[in-house]
Backbone as JSON Lines, residues from 0, in Angstrom:
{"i":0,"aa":"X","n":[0.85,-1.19,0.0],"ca":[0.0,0.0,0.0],"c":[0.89,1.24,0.0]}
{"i":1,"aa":"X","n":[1.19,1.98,-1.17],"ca":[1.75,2.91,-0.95],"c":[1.38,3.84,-1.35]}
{"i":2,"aa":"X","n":[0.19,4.33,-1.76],"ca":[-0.5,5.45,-1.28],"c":[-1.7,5.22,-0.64]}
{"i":3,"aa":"X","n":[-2.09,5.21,0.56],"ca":[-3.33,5.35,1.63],"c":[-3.99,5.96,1.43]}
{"i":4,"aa":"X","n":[-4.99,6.52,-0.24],"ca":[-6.21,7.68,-0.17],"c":[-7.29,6.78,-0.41]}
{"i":5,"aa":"X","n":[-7.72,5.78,1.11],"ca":[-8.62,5.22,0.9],"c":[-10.28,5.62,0.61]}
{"i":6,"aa":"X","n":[-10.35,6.58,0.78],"ca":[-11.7,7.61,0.81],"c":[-11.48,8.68,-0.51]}
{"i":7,"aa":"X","n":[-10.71,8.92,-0.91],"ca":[-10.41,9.62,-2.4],"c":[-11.79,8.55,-3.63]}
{"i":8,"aa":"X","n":[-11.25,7.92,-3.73],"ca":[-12.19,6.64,-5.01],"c":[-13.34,7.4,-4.95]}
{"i":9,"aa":"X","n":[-13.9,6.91,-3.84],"ca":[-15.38,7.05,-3.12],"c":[-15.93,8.33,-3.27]}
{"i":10,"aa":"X","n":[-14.88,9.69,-2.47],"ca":[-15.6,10.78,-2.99],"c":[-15.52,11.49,-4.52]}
{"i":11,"aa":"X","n":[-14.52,10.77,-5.17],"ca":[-14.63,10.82,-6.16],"c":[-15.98,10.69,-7.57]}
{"i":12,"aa":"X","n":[-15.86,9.28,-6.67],"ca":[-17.17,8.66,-7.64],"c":[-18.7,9.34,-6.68]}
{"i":13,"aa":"X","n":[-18.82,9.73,-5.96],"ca":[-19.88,10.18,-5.47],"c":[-20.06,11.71,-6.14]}
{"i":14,"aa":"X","n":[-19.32,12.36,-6.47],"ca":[-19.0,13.66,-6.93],"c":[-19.41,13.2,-8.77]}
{"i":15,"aa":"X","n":[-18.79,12.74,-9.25],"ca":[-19.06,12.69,-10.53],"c":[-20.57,11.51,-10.64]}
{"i":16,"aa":"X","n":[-21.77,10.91,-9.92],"ca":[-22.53,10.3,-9.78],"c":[-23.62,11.62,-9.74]}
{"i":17,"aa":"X","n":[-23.33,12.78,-8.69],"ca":[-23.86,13.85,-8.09],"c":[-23.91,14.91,-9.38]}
{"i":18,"aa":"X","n":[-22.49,14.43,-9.88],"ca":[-22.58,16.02,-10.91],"c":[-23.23,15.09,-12.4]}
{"i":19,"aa":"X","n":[-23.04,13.85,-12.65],"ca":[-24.0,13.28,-14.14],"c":[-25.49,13.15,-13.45]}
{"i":20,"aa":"X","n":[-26.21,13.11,-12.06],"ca":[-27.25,13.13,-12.32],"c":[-27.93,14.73,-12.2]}
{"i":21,"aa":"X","n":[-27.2,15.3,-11.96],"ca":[-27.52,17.34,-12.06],"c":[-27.4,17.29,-13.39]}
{"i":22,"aa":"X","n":[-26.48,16.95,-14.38],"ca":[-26.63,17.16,-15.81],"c":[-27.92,16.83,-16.23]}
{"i":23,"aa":"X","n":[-28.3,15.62,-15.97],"ca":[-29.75,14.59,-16.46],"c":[-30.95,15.86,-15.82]}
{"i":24,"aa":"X","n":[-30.57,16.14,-14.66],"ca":[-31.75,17.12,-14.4],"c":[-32.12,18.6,-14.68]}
{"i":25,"aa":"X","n":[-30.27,18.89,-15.11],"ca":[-31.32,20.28,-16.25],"c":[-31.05,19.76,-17.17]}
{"i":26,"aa":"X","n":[-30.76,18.83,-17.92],"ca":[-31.44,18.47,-19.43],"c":[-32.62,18.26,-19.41]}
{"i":27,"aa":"X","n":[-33.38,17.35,-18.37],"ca":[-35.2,17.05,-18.53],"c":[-35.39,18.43,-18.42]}
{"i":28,"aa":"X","n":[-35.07,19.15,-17.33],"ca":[-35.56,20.82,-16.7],"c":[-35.58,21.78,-18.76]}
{"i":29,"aa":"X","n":[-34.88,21.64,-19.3],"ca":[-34.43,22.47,-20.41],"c":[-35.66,21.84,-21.33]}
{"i":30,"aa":"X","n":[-35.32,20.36,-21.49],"ca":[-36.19,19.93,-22.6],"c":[-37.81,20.31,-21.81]}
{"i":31,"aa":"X","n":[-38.46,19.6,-20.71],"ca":[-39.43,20.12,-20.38],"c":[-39.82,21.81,-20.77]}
{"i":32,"aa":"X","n":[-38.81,22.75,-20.66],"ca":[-39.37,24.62,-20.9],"c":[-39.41,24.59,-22.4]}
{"i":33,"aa":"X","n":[-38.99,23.84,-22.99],"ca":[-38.97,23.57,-24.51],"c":[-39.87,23.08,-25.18]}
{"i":34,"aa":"X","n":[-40.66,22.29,-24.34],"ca":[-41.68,21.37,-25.33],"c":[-42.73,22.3,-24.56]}
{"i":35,"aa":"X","n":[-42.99,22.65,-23.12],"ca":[-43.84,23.55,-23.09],"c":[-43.91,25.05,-23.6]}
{"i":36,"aa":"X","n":[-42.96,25.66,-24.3],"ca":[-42.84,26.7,-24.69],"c":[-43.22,26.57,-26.37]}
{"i":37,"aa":"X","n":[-42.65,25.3,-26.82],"ca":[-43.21,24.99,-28.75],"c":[-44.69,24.61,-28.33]}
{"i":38,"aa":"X","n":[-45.15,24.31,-27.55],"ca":[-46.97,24.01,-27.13],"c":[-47.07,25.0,-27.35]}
{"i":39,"aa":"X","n":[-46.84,26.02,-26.11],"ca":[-47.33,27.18,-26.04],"c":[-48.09,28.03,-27.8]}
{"i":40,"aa":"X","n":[-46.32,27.72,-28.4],"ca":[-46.34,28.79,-29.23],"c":[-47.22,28.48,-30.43]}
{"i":41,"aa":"X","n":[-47.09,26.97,-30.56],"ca":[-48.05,26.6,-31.51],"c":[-49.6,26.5,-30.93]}
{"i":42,"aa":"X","n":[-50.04,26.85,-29.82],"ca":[-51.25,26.74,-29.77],"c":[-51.88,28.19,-29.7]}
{"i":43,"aa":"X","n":[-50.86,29.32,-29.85],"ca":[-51.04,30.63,-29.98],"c":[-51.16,30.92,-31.24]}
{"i":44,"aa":"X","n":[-50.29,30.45,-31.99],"ca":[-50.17,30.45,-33.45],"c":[-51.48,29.9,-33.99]}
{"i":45,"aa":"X","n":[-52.07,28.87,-33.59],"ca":[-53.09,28.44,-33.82],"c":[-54.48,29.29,-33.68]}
{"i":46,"aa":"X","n":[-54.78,30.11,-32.44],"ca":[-55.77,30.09,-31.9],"c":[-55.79,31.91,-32.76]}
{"i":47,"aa":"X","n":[-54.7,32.36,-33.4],"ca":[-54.11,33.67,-34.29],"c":[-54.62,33.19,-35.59]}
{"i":48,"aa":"X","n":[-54.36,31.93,-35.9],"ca":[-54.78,31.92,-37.1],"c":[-56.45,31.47,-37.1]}
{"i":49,"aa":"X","n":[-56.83,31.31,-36.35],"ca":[-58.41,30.68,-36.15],"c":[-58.86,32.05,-35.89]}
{"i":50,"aa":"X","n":[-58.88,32.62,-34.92],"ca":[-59.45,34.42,-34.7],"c":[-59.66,35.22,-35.97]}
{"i":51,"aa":"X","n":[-57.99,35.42,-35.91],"ca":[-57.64,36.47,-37.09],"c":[-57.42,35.87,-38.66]}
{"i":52,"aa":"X","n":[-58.13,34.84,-39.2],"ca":[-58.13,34.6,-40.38],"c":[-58.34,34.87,-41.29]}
{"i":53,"aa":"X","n":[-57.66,35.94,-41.91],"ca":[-58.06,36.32,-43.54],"c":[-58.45,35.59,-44.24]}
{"i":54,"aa":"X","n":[-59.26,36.16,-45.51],"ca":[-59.56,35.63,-46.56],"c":[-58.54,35.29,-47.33]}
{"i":55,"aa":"X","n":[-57.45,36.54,-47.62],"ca":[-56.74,36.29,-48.53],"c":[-55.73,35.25,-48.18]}
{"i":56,"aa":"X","n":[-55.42,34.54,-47.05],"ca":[-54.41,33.55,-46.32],"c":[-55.24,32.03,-46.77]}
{"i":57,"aa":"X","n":[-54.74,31.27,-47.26],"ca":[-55.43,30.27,-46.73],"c":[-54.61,29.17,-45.95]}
């Protein structure tokens, strides 16, 4: 045994376990404001073109 950093590994791997599942959670966090924000916009877009529908648009 010639280096003794028996607790190094451990907080190691607890640290990079901690920091890939924070990645995973603002990626869902990002994709979730994303798919509710293209809803959003397409159901605005929608409800713009149903209101305000010209003739000359089809």
């Amino acid at each position: 045994m010639s280096h003794r950093r028996n607790g190094t590994p451990y907080l190691v791997a607890g640290a990079a376990v901690g920091l890939v599942s924070a990645v995973m959670a603002a990626v869902s966090l990002v994709r979730l404001v994303w798919a509710v924000g293209g809803l959003t916009v397409s159901l605005m877009r929608l409800a713009y073109l149903t209101i305000f529908d010209r003739p000359g648009r089809s």
